[in-house]
Amino acid sequence: MAGISYYTEEGLQKLKDELQHLKTKGRADMSKQIAEARDKGDLSENAEYDAAKDAQGLMEMRIAELEGFVGNARIMKDENVDLSKVSILSTAKIKNVKNGMVVKYTLVSEKEADLKAGKISYESPIGKGLLNKKIGEIAEVTAPAGIMQFEILDITLE
C-alpha cells in the first residue's frame, strides 16, 4: 500500500478516531441497513439491498485504507524538526519572486493538508519545492502555469 507518512499527534489521532468509528458504529449501522433491506423481499430485485451491500464494500475499503495509513504512520514531534531548513512540520514564510506576495505554509502530511489553515502537503508541488531549502534560497516550483519561484524568508514552528 502506501509508504511511511509523517503526521502530527493530532492528525494521527483523527485517523485513529475515524477508523475506530467505522469499525464499531459504522459496521453496526451497515448491518442494520442490510438486514432491513433483506427483509423487504426478493433479493434479486431489491435495489435497497444492492445499495446497502455496495455501501458496505466502500466502507470496508475505507477501513482497510485507514488501517494502512495508521500502520505506516510516524509521529513527528516539534523537538525533532530541524529549523535550519524547511522540513515536515516547519512553517516557511515565503515570498513569490514574481509578484512579491508573502505567505506562510506549514508542511504536513497529505491527510492533514488544509490550505485555508495554511497547511500544505509536503508531497504537493509547492511542498516538494520547499523541502530542504534554507533561509535566503529560492525554491523553484513547477505549476500548471509554469515555473514559480519562492524565496524562503523564515522558518519557524507554529
Backbone as JSON, one array per atom type, in Angstrom:
{
  "sequence": "MAGISYYTEEGLQKLKDELQHLKTKGRADMSKQIAEARDKGDLSENAEYDAAKDAQGLMEMRIAELEGFVGNARIMKDENVDLSKVSILSTAKIKNVKNGMVVKYTLVSEKEADLKAGKISYESPIGKGLLNKKIGEIAEVTAPAGIMQFEILDITLE",
  "N": [[0.85, -1.18, 0.0], [0.67, 2.14, 0.87], [3.61, 4.13, 1.5], [5.7, 5.1, 4.27], [4.27, 7.67, 6.19], [4.29, 10.94, 7.59], [2.95, 12.38, 10.49], [1.25, 14.79, 12.57], [0.65, 14.53, 16.11], [-2.01, 15.11, 16.59], [-3.17, 14.9, 14.02], [-2.78, 12.16, 13.43], [-4.31, 11.06, 15.47], [-6.89, 11.81, 14.67], [-7.21, 10.19, 12.41], [-7.14, 7.66, 13.64], [-9.4, 7.87, 15.27], [-11.45, 8.06, 13.35], [-11.16, 5.55, 12.13], [-11.75, 3.83, 14.29], [-14.43, 4.56, 14.74], [-15.64, 3.75, 12.32], [-15.18, 0.99, 12.42], [-16.7, 0.19, 14.59], [-19.37, 1.64, 15.21], [-20.0, 2.27, 12.52], [-19.9, -0.24, 11.14], [-21.91, -1.6, 12.57], [-24.19, -0.05, 12.03], [-24.32, -0.43, 9.26], [-24.83, -3.17, 9.09], [-27.43, -3.23, 10.13], [-28.78, -1.76, 8.13], [-28.5, -3.48, 5.93], [-29.84, -5.74, 6.88], [-32.45, -4.69, 7.15], [-33.02, -4.09, 4.48], [-32.89, -6.64, 3.41], [-35.11, -7.81, 4.52], [-37.14, -6.86, 2.99], [-37.93, -8.42, 0.91], [-37.59, -10.25, -2.21], [-34.29, -10.74, -3.07], [-33.06, -10.59, -5.54], [-34.24, -8.58, -6.97], [-34.01, -6.34, -5.43], [-33.26, -3.22, -4.94], [-32.5, -1.62, -2.77], [-31.16, -3.41, -1.12], [-28.97, -4.06, -2.76], [-27.75, -1.53, -2.9], [-27.1, -1.12, -0.21], [-25.26, -3.19, 0.19], [-23.27, -2.37, -1.58], [-22.51, 0.04, -0.35], [-21.52, -1.01, 2.0], [-19.27, -2.35, 1.04], [-17.72, -0.18, 0.16], [-17.28, 1.1, 2.61], [-15.76, -0.85, 3.93], [-13.52, -0.82, 2.32], [-12.55, 1.72, 2.93], [-11.96, 1.37, 5.63], [-9.86, -0.49, 5.41], [-8.04, 1.12, 4.04], [-7.57, 3.16, 5.94], [-6.44, 1.6, 7.99], [-4.06, 0.92, 6.75], [-2.86, 3.49, 6.53], [-2.61, 4.2, 9.26], [-1.01, 2.12, 10.16], [1.38, 2.63, 8.82], [2.15, 5.05, 9.76], [4.09, 7.68, 11.15], [4.93, 9.62, 13.91], [5.69, 13.0, 13.98], [7.56, 15.02, 16.02], [7.78, 18.22, 17.56], [10.3, 18.78, 18.67], [11.99, 17.34, 17.07], [12.22, 18.63, 14.7], [14.16, 20.15, 12.29], [15.17, 23.33, 12.13], [16.92, 24.64, 10.49], [16.47, 24.27, 7.89], [13.73, 23.95, 5.55], [11.34, 21.66, 6.56], [9.3, 18.76, 7.27], [6.55, 19.65, 9.25], [7.6, 22.14, 9.79], [7.16, 25.7, 9.51], [7.14, 27.7, 6.78], [7.92, 30.91, 5.78], [7.34, 32.5, 2.9], [8.19, 34.26, -0.15], [6.75, 35.18, -3.16], [8.67, 35.48, -5.92], [8.07, 36.73, -8.3], [5.68, 38.35, -7.99], [5.88, 39.41, -5.43], [4.26, 38.66, -3.32], [3.71, 37.57, 0.0], [3.51, 34.67, 1.92], [2.65, 32.17, 4.41], [3.35, 28.8, 4.97], [2.71, 25.68, 6.47], [4.28, 22.61, 6.45], [2.8, 19.53, 6.11], [1.41, 16.17, 6.39], [-0.28, 14.61, 3.61], [-2.89, 13.92, 4.34], [-3.44, 15.68, 6.37], [-3.42, 18.15, 5.24], [-4.61, 21.45, 4.72], [-5.5, 24.04, 3.09], [-6.77, 26.47, 3.74], [-6.09, 26.77, 6.38], [-3.45, 27.18, 6.12], [-1.87, 24.96, 5.83], [0.0, 22.77, 3.98], [0.57, 19.89, 1.91], [3.55, 18.01, 2.17], [4.07, 16.58, 0.0], [2.97, 17.87, -2.11], [3.29, 19.95, -5.1], [4.34, 22.54, -4.36], [5.12, 22.0, -1.72], [7.08, 19.99, -2.14], [8.93, 21.53, -3.53], [9.74, 23.34, -1.59], [10.88, 21.79, 0.45], [13.78, 21.09, 2.32], [15.05, 23.48, 1.7], [16.91, 26.42, 2.57], [16.9, 29.43, 4.59], [16.8, 32.31, 2.61], [17.32, 30.99, 0.24], [16.15, 30.15, -3.07], [13.23, 28.6, -4.05], [12.19, 26.57, -6.65], [9.21, 25.91, -8.26], [7.28, 23.75, -10.13], [4.43, 24.5, -11.74], [1.04, 24.33, -13.11], [0.83, 26.72, -14.54], [3.38, 27.29, -15.18], [6.87, 27.69, -14.25], [7.34, 28.6, -10.94], [8.84, 30.85, -8.63], [9.98, 30.96, -5.33], [11.14, 32.77, -2.58], [12.74, 31.85, 0.38], [11.94, 33.2, 3.37], [11.75, 32.91, 6.17], [11.91, 30.37, 8.7], [10.03, 28.58, 10.92], [8.47, 27.11, 13.87], [5.11, 26.54, 14.23]],
  "CA": [[0.0, 0.0, 0.0], [1.4, 3.4, 0.92], [4.83, 4.13, 2.28], [5.63, 5.78, 5.56], [3.81, 9.06, 6.17], [4.55, 11.62, 8.85], [1.76, 13.08, 10.99], [1.28, 15.37, 13.91], [-0.11, 13.66, 17.0], [-3.43, 15.44, 16.37], [-3.58, 14.34, 12.74], [-2.85, 10.71, 13.55], [-5.45, 10.74, 16.33], [-8.1, 11.93, 13.85], [-7.31, 8.97, 11.6], [-7.47, 6.56, 14.54], [-10.79, 8.05, 15.69], [-12.31, 7.69, 12.21], [-11.06, 4.1, 11.99], [-12.5, 3.22, 15.39], [-15.85, 4.82, 14.49], [-16.11, 2.89, 11.23], [-15.15, -0.42, 12.83], [-17.73, -0.1, 15.59], [-20.68, 2.17, 14.85], [-20.21, 2.16, 11.07], [-20.24, -1.63, 10.78], [-23.2, -1.94, 13.18], [-25.23, 0.63, 11.24], [-24.38, -1.07, 7.95], [-25.5, -4.46, 9.28], [-28.86, -2.93, 10.27], [-29.31, -1.39, 6.82], [-28.56, -4.68, 5.09], [-30.92, -6.58, 7.41], [-33.73, -4.06, 6.8], [-33.22, -4.25, 3.04], [-33.12, -8.07, 3.15], [-36.47, -8.11, 4.96], [-38.11, -6.3, 2.05], [-38.35, -9.38, -0.12], [-36.72, -10.9, -3.2], [-33.0, -10.06, -3.15], [-32.64, -10.42, -6.94], [-34.81, -7.34, -7.49], [-34.05, -5.42, -4.31], [-32.26, -2.17, -5.15], [-32.02, -1.18, -1.46], [-30.18, -4.39, -0.67], [-27.77, -3.87, -3.57], [-27.13, -0.27, -2.49], [-26.52, -1.33, 1.12], [-24.08, -4.04, 0.03], [-22.25, -1.52, -2.2], [-22.05, 0.96, 0.7], [-20.71, -1.81, 2.92], [-17.99, -2.58, 0.38], [-16.97, 1.09, 0.2], [-16.86, 1.33, 3.99], [-14.68, -1.8, 4.23], [-12.34, -0.31, 1.62], [-12.06, 2.86, 3.71], [-11.35, 0.8, 6.84], [-8.56, -1.05, 5.01], [-7.17, 2.24, 3.71], [-7.17, 3.79, 7.2], [-5.52, 0.7, 8.68], [-2.76, 1.09, 6.1], [-2.3, 4.78, 6.92], [-2.23, 4.15, 10.67], [0.1, 1.18, 10.29], [2.6, 3.2, 8.25], [2.28, 6.42, 10.27], [5.14, 8.04, 12.1], [4.62, 10.92, 14.5], [6.77, 13.98, 14.02], [7.47, 15.88, 17.2], [8.4, 19.53, 17.36], [11.72, 18.79, 19.03], [12.75, 16.65, 16.02], [12.2, 19.44, 13.49], [15.39, 20.9, 12.03], [14.77, 24.65, 11.64], [17.92, 25.22, 9.6], [15.93, 24.11, 6.54], [12.3, 23.64, 5.53], [11.11, 20.23, 6.71], [7.94, 18.42, 7.69], [6.07, 20.35, 10.44], [8.09, 23.51, 9.9], [6.37, 26.72, 8.82], [8.02, 28.52, 5.94], [7.41, 32.19, 5.3], [7.92, 32.58, 1.56], [7.79, 35.39, -0.99], [6.71, 34.92, -4.58], [9.66, 36.37, -6.51], [7.47, 37.48, -9.42], [4.72, 39.39, -7.6], [6.19, 39.92, -4.11], [3.3, 38.21, -2.31], [4.31, 36.8, 1.09], [2.58, 33.74, 2.58], [3.24, 31.18, 5.31], [2.82, 27.45, 4.83], [3.25, 24.63, 7.32], [4.31, 21.37, 5.69], [2.2, 18.42, 6.84], [1.08, 15.03, 5.54], [-1.39, 14.85, 2.67], [-4.16, 13.76, 5.06], [-3.64, 16.83, 7.27], [-3.36, 19.39, 4.47], [-5.77, 22.32, 4.77], [-4.98, 25.3, 2.56], [-7.34, 27.6, 4.47], [-5.35, 26.88, 7.64], [-2.04, 27.38, 5.81], [-1.16, 23.68, 5.9], [0.08, 22.11, 2.68], [1.23, 18.6, 1.93], [4.96, 18.01, 1.77], [4.12, 15.86, -1.27], [2.42, 18.75, -3.15], [4.38, 20.6, -5.85], [4.98, 23.59, -3.57], [5.79, 21.34, -0.6], [8.32, 19.36, -2.64], [9.87, 22.58, -3.89], [10.24, 24.0, -0.37], [11.62, 20.87, 1.31], [15.24, 21.15, 2.45], [15.58, 24.79, 1.34], [17.31, 27.22, 3.72], [16.54, 30.84, 4.51], [17.51, 33.03, 1.56], [17.35, 30.21, -1.01], [14.99, 30.24, -3.96], [12.61, 27.31, -4.38], [11.5, 26.58, -7.94], [8.08, 25.0, -8.22], [6.62, 23.6, -11.42], [2.97, 24.59, -11.61], [0.41, 24.32, -14.44], [1.06, 27.99, -15.22], [4.81, 27.43, -15.44], [7.75, 27.59, -13.09], [7.2, 29.7, -9.98], [9.98, 30.93, -7.74], [9.68, 31.46, -3.99], [12.29, 32.99, -1.71], [12.49, 31.44, 1.76], [12.21, 34.35, 4.25], [11.88, 32.5, 7.56], [11.5, 29.0, 9.01], [9.67, 28.52, 12.33], [7.49, 26.11, 14.29], [3.88, 27.23, 14.66]],
  "C": [[0.89, 1.22, 0.0], [2.67, 3.23, 1.74], [4.61, 4.86, 3.59], [5.19, 7.23, 5.34], [4.01, 9.65, 7.56], [3.36, 12.47, 9.23], [2.09, 13.8, 12.28], [0.51, 14.41, 14.8], [-1.61, 13.86, 16.79], [-3.95, 14.8, 15.08], [-3.72, 12.83, 12.78], [-4.03, 10.3, 14.42], [-6.76, 10.84, 15.57], [-8.3, 10.69, 12.99], [-7.73, 7.78, 12.46], [-8.92, 6.64, 14.99], [-11.76, 7.64, 14.58], [-12.32, 6.17, 12.03], [-11.88, 3.4, 13.06], [-14.01, 3.38, 15.18], [-16.39, 3.88, 13.4], [-16.16, 1.43, 11.64], [-16.27, -0.76, 13.81], [-19.1, 0.37, 15.11], [-20.98, 2.01, 13.37], [-20.62, 0.76, 10.65], [-21.61, -2.03, 11.35], [-24.34, -1.31, 12.39], [-25.41, -0.03, 9.88], [-25.09, -2.41, 8.05], [-27.01, -4.26, 9.4], [-29.48, -2.59, 8.92], [-29.47, -2.59, 5.91], [-29.7, -5.58, 5.57], [-32.29, -6.01, 7.05], [-34.04, -4.25, 5.32], [-33.53, -5.7, 2.7], [-34.56, -8.45, 3.5], [-37.53, -7.63, 3.97], [-38.41, -7.22, 0.88], [-37.22, -9.89, -0.99], [-35.42, -10.11, -3.39], [-32.57, -9.8, -4.59], [-33.17, -9.12, -7.54], [-34.88, -6.25, -6.41], [-32.91, -4.39, -4.43], [-31.69, -1.67, -3.82], [-30.95, -2.11, -0.93], [-28.87, -4.22, -1.43], [-27.02, -2.61, -3.15], [-26.46, -0.42, -1.12], [-25.26, -2.18, 1.04], [-22.93, -3.24, -0.61], [-21.65, -0.56, -1.16], [-21.16, 0.23, 1.7], [-19.32, -2.06, 2.32], [-17.11, -1.33, 0.4], [-16.45, 1.38, 1.61], [-15.69, 0.4, 4.35], [-13.39, -1.39, 3.52], [-11.72, 0.85, 2.4], [-11.39, 2.37, 4.99], [-9.96, 0.25, 6.51], [-7.56, 0.06, 4.7], [-6.66, 2.91, 4.99], [-6.21, 2.92, 7.99], [-4.12, 0.78, 8.08], [-2.09, 2.39, 6.5], [-1.79, 4.73, 8.35], [-1.02, 3.23, 10.87], [1.43, 1.74, 9.79], [2.88, 4.61, 8.77], [3.45, 6.54, 11.23], [4.79, 9.44, 12.61], [5.87, 11.79, 14.5], [6.54, 14.86, 15.24], [8.26, 17.15, 16.95], [9.9, 19.51, 17.65], [12.6, 18.1, 17.98], [12.85, 17.47, 14.74], [13.47, 20.28, 13.4], [15.0, 22.24, 11.39], [15.84, 25.33, 10.79], [17.48, 25.1, 8.14], [14.45, 23.78, 6.63], [12.14, 22.12, 5.59], [9.66, 20.01, 7.15], [7.69, 19.02, 9.07], [6.62, 21.76, 10.6], [7.17, 24.44, 9.12], [7.35, 27.62, 8.08], [7.29, 29.79, 5.54], [8.12, 32.42, 3.97], [7.39, 33.79, 0.8], [7.85, 34.95, -2.44], [7.63, 35.94, -5.25], [9.03, 37.26, -7.59], [6.57, 38.62, -8.96], [4.93, 39.94, -6.18], [5.24, 39.49, -3.0], [3.97, 37.3, -1.28], [3.22, 35.95, 1.74], [3.37, 32.82, 3.5], [2.56, 29.85, 5.07], [3.5, 26.52, 5.82], [3.17, 23.34, 6.52], [3.83, 20.21, 6.57], [1.96, 17.26, 5.88], [-0.1, 15.38, 4.64], [-2.73, 14.8, 3.38], [-4.47, 14.94, 5.98], [-3.69, 18.16, 6.54], [-4.69, 20.14, 4.52], [-5.3, 23.71, 4.36], [-5.5, 26.51, 3.31], [-6.6, 27.84, 5.79], [-3.85, 27.09, 7.39], [-1.21, 26.11, 5.9], [-1.19, 23.03, 4.52], [0.85, 20.81, 2.81], [2.69, 18.74, 1.5], [5.13, 17.26, 0.45], [3.54, 16.69, -2.42], [3.58, 19.39, -3.92], [5.09, 21.69, -5.05], [5.73, 22.98, -2.4], [7.1, 20.7, -1.02], [9.38, 20.41, -2.97], [10.5, 23.24, -2.67], [11.13, 23.1, 0.48], [13.13, 21.05, 1.18], [15.86, 22.47, 1.99], [15.88, 25.57, 2.63], [16.88, 28.67, 3.51], [17.43, 31.53, 3.47], [17.57, 32.29, 0.23], [16.06, 30.42, -1.8], [14.52, 28.83, -4.29], [11.89, 27.46, -5.71], [10.44, 25.5, -7.92], [7.45, 24.95, -9.61], [5.13, 23.53, -11.19], [2.37, 24.54, -13.01], [0.68, 25.6, -15.24], [2.53, 28.21, -15.57], [5.62, 27.31, -14.17], [7.59, 28.84, -12.22], [8.42, 29.67, -9.07], [9.56, 31.58, -6.42], [10.97, 31.62, -3.21], [11.9, 32.61, -0.29], [12.91, 32.61, 2.66], [12.48, 33.93, 5.68], [11.39, 31.07, 7.72], [11.25, 28.94, 10.52], [8.82, 27.29, 12.6], [6.26, 26.88, 14.76], [2.81, 26.24, 14.97]]
}
